[in-house]
XYZ file of C-alpha atoms in Angstrom:
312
model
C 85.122 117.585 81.249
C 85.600 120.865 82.812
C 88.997 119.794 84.309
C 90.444 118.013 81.634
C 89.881 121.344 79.353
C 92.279 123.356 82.494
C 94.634 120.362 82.679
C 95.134 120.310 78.905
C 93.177 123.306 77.474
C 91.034 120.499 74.880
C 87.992 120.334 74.617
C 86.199 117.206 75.473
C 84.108 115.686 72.876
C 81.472 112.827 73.831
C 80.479 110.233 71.295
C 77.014 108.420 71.173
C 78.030 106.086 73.909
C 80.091 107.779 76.147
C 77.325 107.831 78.754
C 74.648 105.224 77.048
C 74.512 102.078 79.652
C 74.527 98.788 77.832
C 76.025 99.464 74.371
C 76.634 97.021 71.822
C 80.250 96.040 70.812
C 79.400 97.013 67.944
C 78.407 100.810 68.854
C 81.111 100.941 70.864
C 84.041 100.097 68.177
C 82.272 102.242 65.925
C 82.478 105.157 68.587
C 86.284 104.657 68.811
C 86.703 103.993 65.030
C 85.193 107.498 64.592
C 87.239 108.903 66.861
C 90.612 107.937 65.963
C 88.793 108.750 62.183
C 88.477 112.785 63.167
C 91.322 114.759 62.092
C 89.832 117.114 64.786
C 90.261 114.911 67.538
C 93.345 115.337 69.352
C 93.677 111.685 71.380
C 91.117 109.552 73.031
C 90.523 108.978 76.651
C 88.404 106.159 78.517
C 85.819 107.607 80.835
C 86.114 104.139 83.042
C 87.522 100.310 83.026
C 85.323 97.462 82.930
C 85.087 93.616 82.060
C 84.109 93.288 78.162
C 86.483 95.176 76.062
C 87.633 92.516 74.167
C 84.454 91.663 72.649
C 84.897 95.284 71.022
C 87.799 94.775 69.476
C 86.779 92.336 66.684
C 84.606 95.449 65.227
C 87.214 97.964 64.841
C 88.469 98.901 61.808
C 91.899 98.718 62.047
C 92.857 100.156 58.216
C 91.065 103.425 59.783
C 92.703 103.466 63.183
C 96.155 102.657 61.755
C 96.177 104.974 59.293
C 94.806 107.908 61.886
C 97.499 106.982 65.079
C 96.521 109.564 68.087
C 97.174 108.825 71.712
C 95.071 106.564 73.566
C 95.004 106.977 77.115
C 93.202 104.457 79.489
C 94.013 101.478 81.762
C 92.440 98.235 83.490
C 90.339 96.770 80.607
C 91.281 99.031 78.066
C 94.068 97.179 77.821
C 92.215 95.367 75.106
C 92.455 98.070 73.165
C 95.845 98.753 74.054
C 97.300 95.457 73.027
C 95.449 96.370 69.311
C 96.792 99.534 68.878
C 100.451 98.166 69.818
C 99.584 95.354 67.253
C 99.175 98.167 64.944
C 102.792 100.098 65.753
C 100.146 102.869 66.829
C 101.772 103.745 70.298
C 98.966 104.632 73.337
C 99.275 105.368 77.322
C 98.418 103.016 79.625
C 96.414 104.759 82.783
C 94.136 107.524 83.079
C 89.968 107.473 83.071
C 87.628 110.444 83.425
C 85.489 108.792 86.068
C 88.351 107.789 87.852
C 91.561 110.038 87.650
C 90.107 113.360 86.295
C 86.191 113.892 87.939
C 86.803 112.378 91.333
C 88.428 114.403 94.383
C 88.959 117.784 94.572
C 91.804 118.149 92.134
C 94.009 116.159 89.428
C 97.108 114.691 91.552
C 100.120 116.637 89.995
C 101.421 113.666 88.560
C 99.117 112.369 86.496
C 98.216 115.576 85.381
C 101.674 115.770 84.121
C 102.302 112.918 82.717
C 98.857 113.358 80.800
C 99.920 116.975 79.094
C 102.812 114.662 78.338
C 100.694 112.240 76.757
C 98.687 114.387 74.980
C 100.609 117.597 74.307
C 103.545 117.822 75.277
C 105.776 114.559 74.921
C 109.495 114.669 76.229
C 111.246 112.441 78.474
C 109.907 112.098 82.175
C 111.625 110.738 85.706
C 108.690 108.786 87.213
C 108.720 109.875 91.270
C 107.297 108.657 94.390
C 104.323 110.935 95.211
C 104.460 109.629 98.678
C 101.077 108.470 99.062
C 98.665 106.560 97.515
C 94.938 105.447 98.032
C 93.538 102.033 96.960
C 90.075 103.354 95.367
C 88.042 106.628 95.998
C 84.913 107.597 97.607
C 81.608 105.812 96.686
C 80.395 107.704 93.428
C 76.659 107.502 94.615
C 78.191 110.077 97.855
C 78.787 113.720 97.042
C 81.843 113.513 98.534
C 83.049 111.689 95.972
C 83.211 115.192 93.864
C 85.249 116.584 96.554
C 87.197 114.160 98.509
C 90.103 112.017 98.080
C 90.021 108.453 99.440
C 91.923 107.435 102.501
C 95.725 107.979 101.576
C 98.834 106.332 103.329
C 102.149 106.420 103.129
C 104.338 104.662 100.421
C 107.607 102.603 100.726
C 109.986 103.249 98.543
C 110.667 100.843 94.928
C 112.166 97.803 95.643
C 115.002 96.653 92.835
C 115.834 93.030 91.531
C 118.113 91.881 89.121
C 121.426 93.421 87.699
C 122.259 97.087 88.250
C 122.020 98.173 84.272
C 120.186 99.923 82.310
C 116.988 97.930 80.777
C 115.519 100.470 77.712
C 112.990 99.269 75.309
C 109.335 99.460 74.082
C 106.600 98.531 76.699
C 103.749 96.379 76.450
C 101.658 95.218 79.076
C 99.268 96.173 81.838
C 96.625 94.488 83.726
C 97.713 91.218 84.925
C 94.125 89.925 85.155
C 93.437 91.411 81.674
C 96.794 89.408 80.016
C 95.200 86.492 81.149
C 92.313 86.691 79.149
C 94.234 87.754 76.097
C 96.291 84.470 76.433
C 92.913 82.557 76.501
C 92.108 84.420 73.732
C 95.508 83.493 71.462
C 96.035 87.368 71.433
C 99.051 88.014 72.740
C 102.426 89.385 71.205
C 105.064 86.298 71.120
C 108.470 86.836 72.394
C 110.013 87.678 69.342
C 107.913 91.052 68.860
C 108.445 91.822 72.882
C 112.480 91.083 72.557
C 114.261 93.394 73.891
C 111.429 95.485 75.714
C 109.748 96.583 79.112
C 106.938 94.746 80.855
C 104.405 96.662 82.521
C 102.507 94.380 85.346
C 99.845 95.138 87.154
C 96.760 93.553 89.244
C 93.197 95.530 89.312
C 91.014 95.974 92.785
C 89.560 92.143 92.538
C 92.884 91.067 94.860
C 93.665 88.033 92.876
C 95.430 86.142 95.588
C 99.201 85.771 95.663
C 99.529 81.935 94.580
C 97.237 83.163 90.816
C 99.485 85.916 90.468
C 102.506 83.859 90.684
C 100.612 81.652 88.398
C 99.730 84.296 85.292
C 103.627 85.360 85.309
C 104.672 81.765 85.168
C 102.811 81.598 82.658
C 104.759 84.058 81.165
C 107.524 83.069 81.316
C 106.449 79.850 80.356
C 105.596 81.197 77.124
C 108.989 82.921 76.595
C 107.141 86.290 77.351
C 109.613 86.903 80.129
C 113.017 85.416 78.757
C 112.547 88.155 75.692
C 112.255 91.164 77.606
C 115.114 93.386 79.114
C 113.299 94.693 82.113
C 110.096 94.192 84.213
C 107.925 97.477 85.390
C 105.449 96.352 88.405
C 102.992 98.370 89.811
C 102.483 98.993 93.511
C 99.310 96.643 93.838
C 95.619 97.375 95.712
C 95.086 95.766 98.605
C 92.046 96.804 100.018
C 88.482 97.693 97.800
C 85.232 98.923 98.156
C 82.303 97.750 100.260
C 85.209 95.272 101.639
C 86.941 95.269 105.494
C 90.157 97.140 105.219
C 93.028 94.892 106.392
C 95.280 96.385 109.202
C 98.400 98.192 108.066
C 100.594 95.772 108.776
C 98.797 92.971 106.759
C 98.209 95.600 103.632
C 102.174 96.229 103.651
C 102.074 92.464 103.902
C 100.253 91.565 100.746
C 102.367 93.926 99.081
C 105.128 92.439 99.826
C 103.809 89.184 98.935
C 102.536 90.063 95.283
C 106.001 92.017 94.885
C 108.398 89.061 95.578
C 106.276 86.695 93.711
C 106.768 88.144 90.881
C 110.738 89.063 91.186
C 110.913 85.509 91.968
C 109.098 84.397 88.749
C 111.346 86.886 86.628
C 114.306 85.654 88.306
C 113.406 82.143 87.182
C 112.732 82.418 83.842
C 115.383 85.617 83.063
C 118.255 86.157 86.001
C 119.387 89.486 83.341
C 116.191 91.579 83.128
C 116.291 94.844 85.403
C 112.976 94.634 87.718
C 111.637 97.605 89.717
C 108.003 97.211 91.645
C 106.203 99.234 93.236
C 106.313 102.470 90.546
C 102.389 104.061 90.997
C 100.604 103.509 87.595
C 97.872 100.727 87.350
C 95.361 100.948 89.770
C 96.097 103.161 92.049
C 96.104 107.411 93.027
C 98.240 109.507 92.368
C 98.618 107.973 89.159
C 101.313 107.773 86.339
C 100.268 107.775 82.956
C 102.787 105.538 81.006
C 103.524 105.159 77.557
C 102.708 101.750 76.143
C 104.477 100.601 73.120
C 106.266 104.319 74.058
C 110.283 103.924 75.354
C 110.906 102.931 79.109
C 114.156 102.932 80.491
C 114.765 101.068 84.120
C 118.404 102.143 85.514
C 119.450 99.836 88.117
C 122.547 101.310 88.776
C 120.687 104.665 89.516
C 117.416 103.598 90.157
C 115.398 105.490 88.460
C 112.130 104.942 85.626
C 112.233 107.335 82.861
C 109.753 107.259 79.489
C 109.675 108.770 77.023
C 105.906 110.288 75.709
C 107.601 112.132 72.361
């Protein structure tokens, strides 16, 4: 709380249960309904991901929430809520937690705290960069270290580019691939009409899904014409290693990389030969972080190479 006020100079406000273990759907929607309900509350942030979101989002009441928009800013599961607020026209930010991004280490990485005054205060139009490094997951919460320490960073490789050398620009929508899934099972997905024309953001979460499932989901959508509609494809440099698990040599992590990344150029390619595609941009699970707008404007320059968005 205490950083996010010298990141962003807000206050943080906690609702009943921000830290109550356990709570109902129901509590929980009504928690977010209030918020977005405030006219003193300046955006809403996730304190952490999770597994259940989307049996909150039947309680919401979305006259309330759509007729209060404010930036939303969380990833993983809150994707859930996310994919509501986009089915609203109420644009949010896909990445960010408190538990995660802002409390652990010994500092906010530079570029998500950027990207989050961008989010919340400032807006403009941002060049996504390659921090250089990036860590899987953090130190064990239940260690003090986890307070004061950064997990065990390595070295990045630079964005690799598929597909035409244009510019893709258009509205984003996506997120966690293991989270899309679910939505499809749940019939709540955009169709390709509403998604013509825009970004995909794709990502996978620290359960590894194995390659083959992967390629699987984003057959799937294409399959559904999710992938034919859009102008470009965002992907996320993916976790390979995760907690309490043995950390793969570096060789194999670069490896499985590699693996999830062509996968999924080779699915794209398949299903739309003219969408721009650049993987490996750091958003999704991983640190440092982007924060990036979803629903917001993302434009993928293949001639350049570069990711801009747009958080006005």
């Amino acid at each position: 709380m205490r950083r996010l006020t010298e990141v962003t100079g807000l206050v943080s406000v906690e609702y009943p249960t921000t830290r109550l273990l356990g709570a109902s759907p129901e509590a929980r929607a009504a928690d977010i309904t209030a918020a977005f309900a405030d006219p003193t509350i300046k955006g809403v942030i996730a304190t952490v991901g999770g597994d259940d979101q989307i049996t909150v989002i039947p309680h919401l009441d979305a006259g309330v929430i759509a007729a209060n928009p404010k930036p939303f800013v969380g990833y993983s599961d809150n994707l859930n809520l996310h994919n509501f607020l986009w089915g609203l026209g109420v644009r949010s930010f896909y990445g960010g937690s408190t538990q995660v991004h802002l409390g652990a280490g010994p500092s906010v990485d530079a570029i998500h705290a950027q990207s989050l005054r961008a989010a919340l205060l400032d807006g403009g139009i941002v060049q996504l960069t390659e921090p250089g490094e990036s860590e899987d997951y953090g130190v064990d919460w239940a260690d003090p270290r986890a307070l004061t320490d950064f997990g065990t960073r390595e070295a990045t490789e630079p964005w690799t580019w598929a597909g035409p050398a244009t510019l893709a620009e258009g509205r984003t929508w996506g997120g966690c691939i293991e989270v899309i899934d679910q939505l499809a099972l749940a019939d709540l997905l955009p169709s390709p009409a509403q998604l013509e024309g825009g970004i995909l953001l794709l990502e996978t979460s620290e359960t590894l899904s194995p390659t083959d499932l992967v390629m699987r989901w984003v057959r799937g959508l294409g399959q559904r014409g999710l992938l034919e509609a859009v102008a470009g494809v965002c992907v996320a440099r993916p976790p390979v290693t995760a907690l309490g698990q043995p950390v793969p040599p570096a060789n194999e992590r670069a490896r499985l990389r590699e693996a999830q990344h062509d996968v999924i150029i080779e699915q794209v390619a398949r299903y739309n030969p003219d969408a721009v595609v650049c993987v490996g941009v750091p958003f999704g699970h991983t640190r440092p972080q982007w924060i990036v707008p979803h629903g917001g404007i993302m434009r993928l320059d293949g001639a350049a190479r570069t990711v801009t968005a747009t958080y006005s």
